[in-house]
Amino acid sequence: MSISNHTIKIIKLLIGIGIVFFALNITLKYQLSVWLKSHQVKGVFYTYKALDINFIDGSISMKEPSVTLLDNLGANFDGKVDFESISIYNVSYLDLLFAGHIDVQEIDLNAPNGYLHKKKTLRKKETKDTIDSNTMNIQLQLQHLKINNASIKVYDTHRSDSLWASVDNFSLDVSGIKVNNQTLLHSIPFTCKDYVIQSDSIFFKVGQFEHLKISKMEGNHKKTVVKKIQFKNKYSRKSFSKILKKERDHYTIWIDSLLMIETSLQNLEDDNIQFGARRFGFYQPKIEIFRDKLIEDELSIKPMYSQLLRKSALQIAIDTAEVNHATIIYTEKTKPENNGGSIVFKDMDIAIHRLGNVYTKNTTLMAEALFMKTSPVLFRWNFNPHHTKDKFEFYGELGLMHMRDLNAFTEPTMNTDLSGTINAFNFEVKGNRIRSNTLLNVNYNNLQVHLIDKKTKKKRKLLSSIINLFVSKKSKNKELPYKQIEVEVEREQTKSFFNYMVVNIKAGMKKAML
């Protein structure tokens, strides 16, 4: 049976196409290897077992690549990361063949596994000099960057507890990425349109003493859930106090879960970066704060929260932030013979609106809780980050409270027991970062102060009797069922905002009781 001329022509055509594709594939591989060699960065060494090119779908794939960052790279990290594969999609081969460059639309990093060493951070002057001497016009856009099942550990080579950060089974798909000279100046060096994240254990050393642990994280820009969050000091309270030269709070924070709704990270027209969210929700946090007052005070100027927001390089726009069923325990140690006294807020719910520095209206906060287990308390606070004098209003209200509930704090810290009842109490503080005025209303009865002998733990009856001669046992008078007090307080700039509020309340109560 003879083969027709038409069939022979088709066979020749197919063979010709195959030869062309084969030749193109060889040419592209050669061009790509030349491109990779010509773009080899000093201090970066990489190998791979195979390089595959798919001319039809425009993809490039490296099989089992390994990337080593050497010390002479001049970066803040060195180390080695192995990959199962690195794939690049939607490559314009015409640009590779005729222009000698690659326009990348999507990069997949599959199963990166390895380690990095964090080196000493360059001083600001060194960093600036490096940037000035290597001026680059960086413009990078990617439709997708995918990291699949990463397990990476980063070590701080300058500390004995050297683990600085780690991720396990970490997957991230970021779309609409933009990186340029302006974004690189910010703490978040890129912007993006969307992300999909899923990860098991995440560890990050936040500072010299604290670290952050996350059990699980998954979601996208519409909804992200972070589970089992821990923010802890690596030292015990006792050990921490021994190494401190200046006073510093010891934090232990547990959060059952964090919910983030409709997050965004975008580059604004003025080249600022804005982080936004419609809603943040923190569920069942437990916050323990320990302060050792036996250590020398840390006397740096403490900014107001409105100042911090106003001066932030990052534009922040969180419409609503909520805290649900929180417990806050503040412990203060003032005597070497005990572990300190504690103030406790339980079942605390907080709602914050317009948390950020882009809103024209005030940031507002409302909180409700049980104070010292049984007494209902309410707070309202508002301020505007754009007010340069940092004006604010802070209102508080306390329901029925037995004064003996405060003894868990006053006895260990002041060798003092209290008795009596506060029937109603409220205050309103209006001020700025320099001074404030407080209007305080209080209704109490049977108030007594008892001094405690620190050795025998018994009441010092004589001294207590003398002190109670000067203490008003009841607040009622003929005109009003409560005492109304006005005080003015000048803020101590080296203390926090909440210390500022406590000083206002103490000044008002002192005036009411004497």
Short mmCIF file of C-alpha atoms in Angstrom, two decimals:
data_model
loop_
_atom_site.label_atom_id
_atom_site.label_comp_id
_atom_site.label_asym_id
_atom_site.label_seq_id
_atom_site.Cartn_x
_atom_site.Cartn_y
_atom_site.Cartn_z
CA MET A 1 0.00 0.00 0.00
CA SER A 2 1.52 3.28 -1.10
CA ILE A 3 1.49 6.48 0.98
CA SER A 4 -0.13 9.47 -0.68
CA ASN A 5 1.78 12.66 -1.32
CA HIS A 6 -0.62 14.53 0.99
CA THR A 7 0.21 12.22 3.91
CA ILE A 8 3.92 12.58 3.25
CA LYS A 9 3.57 16.38 3.33
CA ILE A 10 1.76 16.22 6.69
CA ILE A 11 4.47 13.95 8.13
CA LYS A 12 7.20 16.28 6.89
CA LEU A 13 5.34 19.26 8.36
CA LEU A 14 5.02 17.55 11.76
CA ILE A 15 8.68 16.57 11.69
CA GLY A 16 9.60 20.13 10.78
CA ILE A 17 7.50 21.55 13.61
CA GLY A 18 9.09 19.06 15.99
CA ILE A 19 12.56 20.07 14.85
CA VAL A 20 11.67 23.76 15.28
CA PHE A 21 10.32 23.17 18.79
CA PHE A 22 13.37 21.07 19.62
CA ALA A 23 15.67 23.77 18.30
CA LEU A 24 13.74 26.50 20.13
CA ASN A 25 13.85 24.50 23.32
CA ILE A 26 17.63 24.08 23.06
CA THR A 27 18.05 27.76 22.15
CA LEU A 28 15.85 28.92 25.00
CA LYS A 29 17.67 26.70 27.50
CA TYR A 30 20.95 28.12 26.30
CA GLN A 31 19.65 31.70 26.42
CA LEU A 32 18.22 31.10 29.89
CA SER A 33 21.49 29.63 31.18
CA VAL A 34 23.34 32.63 29.73
CA TRP A 35 20.80 34.97 31.36
CA LEU A 36 21.16 33.23 34.72
CA LYS A 37 24.95 33.45 34.57
CA SER A 38 24.89 37.09 33.51
CA HIS A 39 22.53 37.94 36.38
CA GLN A 40 24.42 35.99 39.01
CA VAL A 41 24.57 38.15 42.12
CA LYS A 42 27.81 38.29 44.03
CA GLY A 43 27.37 36.33 47.22
CA VAL A 44 24.52 34.17 45.89
CA PHE A 45 25.37 30.65 44.78
CA TYR A 46 22.76 28.33 43.33
CA THR A 47 22.59 24.90 41.74
CA TYR A 48 19.83 22.77 40.21
CA LYS A 49 19.51 19.23 38.88
CA ALA A 50 17.47 20.02 35.78
CA LEU A 51 16.07 22.99 33.89
CA ASP A 52 12.83 22.43 31.97
CA ILE A 53 11.19 24.82 29.53
CA ASN A 54 7.66 24.50 28.19
CA PHE A 55 7.40 26.65 25.09
CA ILE A 56 3.65 26.15 24.78
CA ASP A 57 2.48 27.37 28.21
CA GLY A 58 5.46 29.69 28.75
CA SER A 59 6.85 28.10 31.88
CA ILE A 60 10.31 27.45 33.30
CA SER A 61 10.98 24.95 36.04
CA MET A 62 14.11 24.21 38.06
CA LYS A 63 14.23 20.76 39.62
CA GLU A 64 15.69 20.52 43.15
CA PRO A 65 17.40 23.90 43.17
CA SER A 66 19.53 24.98 46.11
CA VAL A 67 20.29 28.61 46.94
CA THR A 68 23.14 29.65 49.22
CA LEU A 69 23.51 33.20 50.49
CA LEU A 70 27.16 33.84 51.25
CA ASP A 71 28.69 36.27 53.69
CA ASN A 72 30.04 38.52 50.92
CA LEU A 73 26.50 39.23 49.70
CA GLY A 74 26.46 42.18 52.09
CA ALA A 75 22.91 41.44 53.21
CA ASN A 76 21.58 40.95 56.74
CA PHE A 77 21.29 37.19 56.21
CA ASP A 78 23.34 34.26 55.02
CA GLY A 79 22.43 30.58 54.85
CA LYS A 80 21.10 27.87 52.59
CA VAL A 81 17.63 26.94 51.33
CA ASP A 82 16.78 23.84 49.29
CA PHE A 83 13.66 23.63 47.12
CA GLU A 84 11.71 20.78 45.60
CA SER A 85 11.28 23.03 42.58
CA ILE A 86 11.07 26.64 41.47
CA SER A 87 8.60 27.35 38.68
CA ILE A 88 8.10 30.52 36.68
CA TYR A 89 4.95 30.98 34.60
CA ASN A 90 3.76 33.20 31.75
CA VAL A 91 7.28 33.92 30.56
CA SER A 92 7.62 35.93 27.34
CA TYR A 93 10.09 33.84 25.37
CA LEU A 94 10.31 36.47 22.64
CA ASP A 95 11.79 38.85 25.22
CA LEU A 96 14.22 36.12 26.28
CA LEU A 97 15.24 35.28 22.71
CA PHE A 98 15.52 38.75 21.24
CA ALA A 99 15.85 41.19 24.16
CA GLY A 100 17.74 39.03 26.64
CA HIS A 101 15.46 39.66 29.64
CA ILE A 102 12.60 37.88 31.38
CA ASP A 103 9.22 39.37 32.18
CA VAL A 104 7.99 37.27 35.10
CA GLN A 105 4.29 37.09 35.97
CA GLU A 106 4.19 34.23 38.48
CA ILE A 107 6.76 32.45 40.65
CA ASP A 108 6.14 29.24 42.61
CA LEU A 109 8.60 28.26 45.33
CA ASN A 110 7.84 24.65 46.21
CA ALA A 111 8.80 23.10 49.55
CA PRO A 112 11.61 25.46 50.57
CA ASN A 113 13.49 23.97 53.49
CA GLY A 114 16.56 25.39 55.13
CA TYR A 115 18.12 27.89 57.49
CA LEU A 116 19.32 31.47 57.55
CA HIS A 117 21.63 33.31 59.91
CA LYS A 118 20.65 36.85 60.87
CA LYS A 119 23.72 39.03 61.01
CA LYS A 120 24.34 42.24 62.87
CA THR A 121 22.14 45.01 61.47
CA LEU A 122 24.04 47.78 59.75
CA ARG A 123 24.07 51.14 61.44
CA LYS A 124 21.89 53.77 59.81
CA LYS A 125 24.88 55.62 58.35
CA GLU A 126 26.30 52.41 56.86
CA THR A 127 22.91 51.51 55.39
CA LYS A 128 22.52 54.95 53.83
CA ASP A 129 26.03 54.89 52.39
CA THR A 130 25.39 51.46 50.88
CA ILE A 131 22.16 52.60 49.28
CA ASP A 132 23.69 55.82 47.96
CA SER A 133 26.63 53.98 46.40
CA ASN A 134 24.43 51.38 44.73
CA THR A 135 21.54 53.48 43.49
CA MET A 136 18.98 51.27 41.78
CA ASN A 137 15.65 52.06 40.19
CA ILE A 138 13.75 49.06 41.48
CA GLN A 139 10.40 48.34 39.81
CA LEU A 140 8.99 44.85 40.39
CA GLN A 141 5.47 43.66 39.67
CA LEU A 142 4.23 40.10 40.05
CA GLN A 143 0.77 38.73 39.46
CA HIS A 144 1.46 35.85 41.86
CA LEU A 145 4.13 34.74 44.29
CA LYS A 146 3.44 31.32 45.74
CA ILE A 147 5.34 29.69 48.58
CA ASN A 148 4.25 26.11 49.20
CA ASN A 149 4.95 24.10 52.38
CA ALA A 150 7.94 26.07 53.58
CA SER A 151 9.89 25.09 56.68
CA ILE A 152 12.52 27.72 57.43
CA LYS A 153 14.48 28.58 60.55
CA VAL A 154 16.30 31.87 61.05
CA TYR A 155 19.02 32.07 63.70
CA ASP A 156 20.47 35.09 65.42
CA THR A 157 24.17 34.29 65.56
CA HIS A 158 24.85 36.99 68.14
CA ARG A 159 22.69 35.51 70.93
CA SER A 160 22.85 32.34 72.97
CA ASP A 161 19.13 31.63 72.45
CA SER A 162 19.74 31.91 68.75
CA LEU A 163 16.39 30.99 67.15
CA TRP A 164 15.09 34.31 65.80
CA ALA A 165 12.19 33.15 63.60
CA SER A 166 10.74 29.97 62.17
CA VAL A 167 7.80 28.75 60.09
CA ASP A 168 6.51 25.21 59.62
CA ASN A 169 4.26 24.01 56.78
CA PHE A 170 3.94 27.61 55.67
CA SER A 171 2.10 28.34 52.40
CA LEU A 172 1.44 31.79 50.98
CA ASP A 173 -0.04 33.01 47.70
CA VAL A 174 0.29 36.77 47.24
CA SER A 175 -1.21 38.48 44.18
CA GLY A 176 -0.72 41.94 42.72
CA ILE A 177 2.69 42.49 44.28
CA LYS A 178 4.44 45.80 43.77
CA VAL A 179 7.95 46.63 44.96
CA ASN A 180 9.74 49.91 44.24
CA ASN A 181 12.20 52.34 45.78
CA GLN A 182 9.45 53.93 47.89
CA THR A 183 8.02 50.70 49.31
CA LEU A 184 11.50 49.54 50.29
CA LEU A 185 11.75 52.49 52.67
CA HIS A 186 8.91 51.12 54.81
CA SER A 187 8.81 48.32 57.37
CA ILE A 188 6.51 46.46 54.97
CA PRO A 189 8.57 46.70 51.74
CA PHE A 190 5.79 45.83 49.27
CA THR A 191 2.10 46.22 48.51
CA CYS A 192 -0.35 43.61 47.31
CA LYS A 193 -3.97 43.12 46.29
CA ASP A 194 -4.76 39.77 47.88
CA TYR A 195 -3.22 36.87 49.74
CA VAL A 196 -4.01 33.31 50.75
CA ILE A 197 -2.12 32.00 53.75
CA GLN A 198 -1.98 28.74 55.63
CA SER A 199 0.57 27.81 58.23
CA ASP A 200 1.14 25.68 61.27
CA SER A 201 3.66 26.85 63.85
CA ILE A 202 5.08 30.38 63.51
CA PHE A 203 7.74 31.74 65.87
CA PHE A 204 9.22 35.22 65.90
CA LYS A 205 11.53 36.96 68.37
CA VAL A 206 9.92 40.35 68.89
CA GLY A 207 12.69 42.02 70.86
CA GLN A 208 15.55 41.39 73.22
CA PHE A 209 13.34 39.68 75.79
CA GLU A 210 10.02 38.73 74.19
CA HIS A 211 8.90 36.27 71.54
CA LEU A 212 5.68 35.58 69.64
CA LYS A 213 4.26 32.13 68.92
CA ILE A 214 1.30 31.26 66.68
CA SER A 215 -0.18 27.77 66.54
CA LYS A 216 -2.08 28.10 63.26
CA MET A 217 -2.95 30.76 60.68
CA GLU A 218 -5.17 30.54 57.60
CA GLY A 219 -7.30 32.73 55.38
CA ASN A 220 -7.20 35.51 52.80
CA HIS A 221 -7.81 39.24 52.68
CA LYS A 222 -11.54 38.72 53.21
CA LYS A 223 -11.13 36.62 56.36
CA THR A 224 -8.03 35.45 58.22
CA VAL A 225 -8.02 33.47 61.46
CA VAL A 226 -4.96 33.27 63.74
CA LYS A 227 -5.16 30.68 66.53
CA LYS A 228 -3.43 30.20 69.88
CA ILE A 229 -1.24 33.31 70.05
CA GLN A 230 1.39 33.64 72.77
CA PHE A 231 3.47 36.71 73.50
CA LYS A 232 5.86 35.91 76.34
CA ASN A 233 9.00 37.03 78.06
CA LYS A 234 11.68 34.36 77.84
CA TYR A 235 12.61 34.97 81.50
CA SER A 236 10.62 34.35 84.64
CA ARG A 237 9.62 37.44 86.62
CA LYS A 238 12.32 36.83 89.20
CA SER A 239 15.08 36.21 86.63
CA PHE A 240 13.95 39.20 84.57
CA SER A 241 14.25 41.54 87.57
CA LYS A 242 17.79 40.32 88.22
CA ILE A 243 19.08 41.27 84.77
CA LEU A 244 17.31 44.65 84.43
CA LYS A 245 19.12 47.91 85.09
CA LYS A 246 16.05 50.03 84.36
CA GLU A 247 12.39 49.31 85.04
CA ARG A 248 10.64 47.36 82.28
CA ASP A 249 7.30 45.54 82.33
CA HIS A 250 7.21 41.74 82.15
CA TYR A 251 4.45 40.62 79.77
CA THR A 252 2.72 37.28 79.36
CA ILE A 253 -0.14 37.32 76.86
CA TRP A 254 -2.33 34.47 75.59
CA ILE A 255 -4.97 34.99 72.90
CA ASP A 256 -7.27 32.16 71.89
CA SER A 257 -7.85 33.55 68.40
CA LEU A 258 -7.61 36.66 66.24
CA LEU A 259 -10.05 37.34 63.41
CA MET A 260 -9.16 39.82 60.64
CA ILE A 261 -11.86 40.89 58.16
CA GLU A 262 -11.20 42.60 54.80
CA THR A 263 -7.54 43.50 55.24
CA SER A 264 -5.63 45.53 52.67
CA LEU A 265 -2.09 46.68 52.00
CA GLN A 266 -1.87 49.33 49.31
CA ASN A 267 0.43 51.98 47.90
CA LEU A 268 -1.19 55.43 48.00
CA GLU A 269 -0.71 58.22 45.47
CA ASP A 270 1.73 60.02 47.78
CA ASP A 271 3.86 56.84 47.96
CA ASN A 272 2.76 56.11 51.52
CA ILE A 273 1.73 52.56 52.38
CA GLN A 274 -1.63 51.99 54.04
CA PHE A 275 -2.65 48.96 56.07
CA GLY A 276 -6.38 48.69 56.53
CA ALA A 277 -9.04 46.34 57.83
CA ARG A 278 -12.78 46.50 58.29
CA ARG A 279 -12.58 44.60 61.56
CA PHE A 280 -10.14 43.02 64.01
CA GLY A 281 -11.44 40.70 66.71
CA PHE A 282 -9.38 39.37 69.65
CA TYR A 283 -11.02 36.50 71.51
CA GLN A 284 -10.42 35.44 75.12
CA PRO A 285 -7.09 37.18 75.68
CA LYS A 286 -5.39 36.88 79.04
CA ILE A 287 -2.84 39.59 79.73
CA GLU A 288 -0.48 39.51 82.70
CA ILE A 289 1.69 42.56 83.34
CA PHE A 290 4.29 42.57 86.10
CA ARG A 291 6.17 45.68 87.19
CA ASP A 292 9.03 45.59 89.68
CA LYS A 293 9.10 49.03 91.29
CA LEU A 294 12.26 48.12 93.22
CA ILE A 295 14.21 48.62 89.99
CA GLU A 296 15.35 52.10 88.95
CA ASP A 297 12.80 54.02 86.87
CA GLU A 298 13.15 54.15 83.10
CA LEU A 299 12.94 57.90 82.47
CA SER A 300 12.53 58.21 78.71
CA ILE A 301 9.67 60.39 77.44
CA LYS A 302 6.53 58.31 76.90
CA PRO A 303 4.45 59.51 73.93
CA MET A 304 0.66 59.63 73.98
CA TYR A 305 -1.12 57.04 71.84
CA SER A 306 -2.38 59.79 69.54
CA GLN A 307 1.24 60.87 69.02
CA LEU A 308 2.30 57.34 68.10
CA LEU A 309 -0.45 57.09 65.49
CA ARG A 310 0.21 60.56 64.09
CA LYS A 311 3.95 59.97 63.69
CA SER A 312 3.67 56.46 62.27
CA ALA A 313 5.25 56.07 58.81
CA LEU A 314 2.57 53.51 58.03
CA GLN A 315 -0.93 54.75 57.27
CA ILE A 316 -3.37 52.76 59.44
CA ALA A 317 -7.11 52.38 58.87
CA ILE A 318 -8.84 49.77 61.06
CA ASP A 319 -12.53 50.57 61.10
CA THR A 320 -13.34 48.46 64.17
CA ALA A 321 -11.21 46.55 66.65
CA GLU A 322 -12.88 44.39 69.30
CA VAL A 323 -11.59 42.56 72.35
CA ASN A 324 -13.90 39.87 73.74
CA HIS A 325 -13.90 38.28 77.22
CA ALA A 326 -10.46 39.51 78.19
CA THR A 327 -8.70 39.10 81.52
CA ILE A 328 -6.09 41.68 82.53
CA ILE A 329 -3.96 41.17 85.63
CA TYR A 330 -1.58 43.95 86.64
CA THR A 331 0.89 43.08 89.41
CA GLU A 332 3.17 45.62 91.06
CA LYS A 333 6.04 44.74 93.39
CA THR A 334 7.10 47.46 95.81
CA LYS A 335 8.39 45.40 98.76
CA PRO A 336 11.26 42.90 98.60
CA GLU A 337 9.53 40.56 101.08
CA ASN A 338 6.58 39.64 98.80
CA ASN A 339 5.68 39.04 95.15
CA GLY A 340 3.57 42.16 94.74
CA GLY A 341 -0.10 43.11 94.71
CA SER A 342 -2.51 42.63 91.82
CA ILE A 343 -5.38 44.49 90.19
CA VAL A 344 -7.69 42.34 88.07
CA PHE A 345 -10.16 43.09 85.26
CA LYS A 346 -12.24 40.11 84.12
CA ASP A 347 -14.81 39.53 81.36
CA MET A 348 -13.61 42.69 79.65
CA ASP A 349 -15.16 43.65 76.30
CA ILE A 350 -13.61 46.51 74.33
CA ALA A 351 -14.83 48.18 71.13
CA ILE A 352 -12.54 50.63 69.29
CA HIS A 353 -13.76 52.58 66.27
CA ARG A 354 -11.59 54.34 63.69
CA LEU A 355 -8.29 53.01 65.00
CA GLY A 356 -5.68 54.66 62.83
CA ASN A 357 -4.32 57.92 61.48
CA VAL A 358 -6.36 58.46 58.30
CA TYR A 359 -9.77 59.28 59.78
CA THR A 360 -11.01 62.83 60.30
CA LYS A 361 -13.36 61.83 63.14
CA ASN A 362 -12.16 60.85 66.61
CA THR A 363 -10.86 57.46 67.57
CA THR A 364 -13.25 56.13 70.23
CA LEU A 365 -12.95 53.32 72.76
CA MET A 366 -15.57 51.80 75.03
CA ALA A 367 -14.81 49.06 77.56
CA GLU A 368 -16.85 47.14 80.11
CA ALA A 369 -15.50 44.69 82.69
CA LEU A 370 -15.68 43.33 86.22
CA PHE A 371 -13.14 45.01 88.47
CA MET A 372 -11.60 42.88 91.23
CA LYS A 373 -14.04 40.03 90.40
CA THR A 374 -17.39 41.63 91.32
CA SER A 375 -17.58 45.38 90.63
CA PRO A 376 -18.85 46.50 87.19
CA VAL A 377 -16.70 49.12 85.54
CA LEU A 378 -17.09 51.10 82.31
CA PHE A 379 -14.62 53.30 80.38
CA ARG A 380 -15.03 55.67 77.45
CA TRP A 381 -12.05 57.30 75.74
CA ASN A 382 -11.76 59.43 72.63
CA PHE A 383 -8.97 61.35 70.93
CA ASN A 384 -7.94 62.55 67.50
CA PRO A 385 -4.41 61.71 66.24
CA HIS A 386 -4.45 64.85 64.09
CA HIS A 387 -4.70 67.18 67.11
CA THR A 388 -1.12 68.26 67.70
CA LYS A 389 -1.75 69.03 71.38
CA ASP A 390 -3.08 65.47 71.84
CA LYS A 391 -6.38 66.44 73.42
CA PHE A 392 -8.45 63.60 74.86
CA GLU A 393 -11.47 62.81 77.01
CA PHE A 394 -11.53 59.80 79.34
CA TYR A 395 -14.61 58.79 81.36
CA GLY A 396 -14.86 56.01 83.92
CA GLU A 397 -17.68 54.60 86.01
CA LEU A 398 -17.59 52.05 88.84
CA GLY A 399 -20.54 50.26 90.40
CA LEU A 400 -20.91 48.91 93.93
CA MET A 401 -17.54 47.91 95.36
CA HIS A 402 -16.42 46.63 98.73
CA MET A 403 -13.13 48.30 99.58
CA ARG A 404 -11.73 45.08 101.04
CA ASP A 405 -11.49 43.77 97.46
CA LEU A 406 -8.63 46.23 96.92
CA ASN A 407 -6.58 44.72 99.74
CA ALA A 408 -5.09 42.17 97.33
CA PHE A 409 -3.23 45.17 95.91
CA THR A 410 -2.88 47.62 98.81
CA GLU A 411 -1.63 45.21 101.48
CA PRO A 412 1.41 43.83 99.56
CA THR A 413 2.32 47.20 98.01
CA MET A 414 1.48 49.69 100.79
CA ASN A 415 1.01 47.61 103.96
CA THR A 416 -2.52 48.98 104.09
CA ASP A 417 -5.97 47.40 104.41
CA LEU A 418 -9.16 49.18 103.45
CA SER A 419 -12.73 48.65 104.57
CA GLY A 420 -16.04 50.27 103.67
CA THR A 421 -18.18 50.48 100.56
CA ILE A 422 -18.14 52.57 97.41
CA ASN A 423 -21.76 52.81 96.30
CA ALA A 424 -21.18 54.87 93.16
CA PHE A 425 -18.14 56.39 91.52
CA ASN A 426 -17.46 58.16 88.22
CA PHE A 427 -14.88 60.53 86.82
CA GLU A 428 -14.22 62.47 83.65
CA VAL A 429 -10.74 63.56 82.63
CA LYS A 430 -10.27 66.19 79.93
CA GLY A 431 -6.75 67.15 78.96
CA ASN A 432 -3.79 66.95 76.65
CA ARG A 433 -0.26 65.59 76.87
CA ILE A 434 0.76 68.36 79.34
CA ARG A 435 -2.06 68.69 81.89
CA SER A 436 -5.61 67.61 82.61
CA ASN A 437 -8.71 68.51 84.65
CA THR A 438 -10.79 65.87 86.41
CA LEU A 439 -14.36 66.03 87.69
CA LEU A 440 -14.91 63.16 90.14
CA ASN A 441 -18.14 62.07 91.87
CA VAL A 442 -18.07 59.48 94.65
CA ASN A 443 -20.55 58.02 97.13
CA TYR A 444 -19.04 55.90 99.88
CA ASN A 445 -19.62 54.99 103.53
CA ASN A 446 -17.84 53.38 106.48
CA LEU A 447 -14.46 54.03 104.90
CA GLN A 448 -11.52 53.09 107.13
CA VAL A 449 -7.78 52.70 106.57
CA HIS A 450 -5.76 50.14 108.54
CA LEU A 451 -1.95 50.08 108.56
CA ILE A 452 -0.40 46.60 108.62
CA ASP A 453 2.84 45.65 110.35
CA LYS A 454 4.98 44.13 107.59
CA LYS A 455 6.55 41.58 109.97
CA THR A 456 3.61 40.42 112.11
CA LYS A 457 0.93 41.15 109.44
CA LYS A 458 -1.28 42.53 112.20
CA LYS A 459 -3.09 45.86 112.19
CA ARG A 460 -1.27 48.75 113.77
CA LYS A 461 -4.28 49.94 115.74
CA LEU A 462 -2.91 53.17 117.22
CA LEU A 463 -1.54 54.57 113.97
CA SER A 464 -4.64 53.42 112.09
CA SER A 465 -6.89 55.22 114.59
CA ILE A 466 -4.91 58.44 114.19
CA ILE A 467 -5.08 58.27 110.39
CA ASN A 468 -8.84 57.59 110.45
CA LEU A 469 -9.36 60.81 112.41
CA PHE A 470 -8.47 62.63 109.18
CA VAL A 471 -10.43 60.35 106.82
CA SER A 472 -14.02 61.24 105.93
CA LYS A 473 -15.98 58.09 106.67
CA LYS A 474 -18.97 59.10 104.56
CA SER A 475 -19.32 61.10 101.36
CA LYS A 476 -22.88 62.32 101.84
CA ASN A 477 -23.70 65.92 102.65
CA LYS A 478 -26.89 67.94 102.92
CA GLU A 479 -26.92 69.16 99.33
CA LEU A 480 -25.83 66.08 97.33
CA PRO A 481 -25.78 62.29 97.86
CA TYR A 482 -22.13 62.25 96.77
CA LYS A 483 -18.99 64.28 96.94
CA GLN A 484 -18.06 66.18 93.80
CA ILE A 485 -14.36 66.94 93.42
CA GLU A 486 -12.38 68.88 90.81
CA VAL A 487 -8.62 68.52 90.47
CA GLU A 488 -5.94 69.59 88.00
CA VAL A 489 -2.97 67.33 87.28
CA GLU A 490 0.24 67.97 85.36
CA ARG A 491 1.40 64.92 83.47
CA GLU A 492 4.74 63.36 84.28
CA GLN A 493 6.14 62.93 80.77
CA THR A 494 8.19 59.86 81.66
CA LYS A 495 5.07 57.90 82.64
CA SER A 496 2.47 56.16 80.46
CA PHE A 497 -1.01 57.40 79.59
CA PHE A 498 -2.62 54.94 82.00
CA ASN A 499 -0.38 56.17 84.81
CA TYR A 500 -1.65 59.64 83.88
CA MET A 501 -5.25 58.46 84.46
CA VAL A 502 -4.36 56.76 87.76
CA VAL A 503 -2.70 59.96 89.04
CA ASN A 504 -5.87 61.90 88.20
CA ILE A 505 -8.07 59.42 90.09
CA LYS A 506 -5.74 59.29 93.10
CA ALA A 507 -5.67 63.09 93.30
CA GLY A 508 -9.46 63.21 93.21
CA MET A 509 -9.96 60.44 95.79
CA LYS A 510 -7.37 61.95 98.13
CA LYS A 511 -9.26 65.24 98.07
CA ALA A 512 -12.58 63.45 98.59
CA MET A 513 -11.42 61.39 101.57
CA LEU A 514 -9.57 64.05 103.56
#
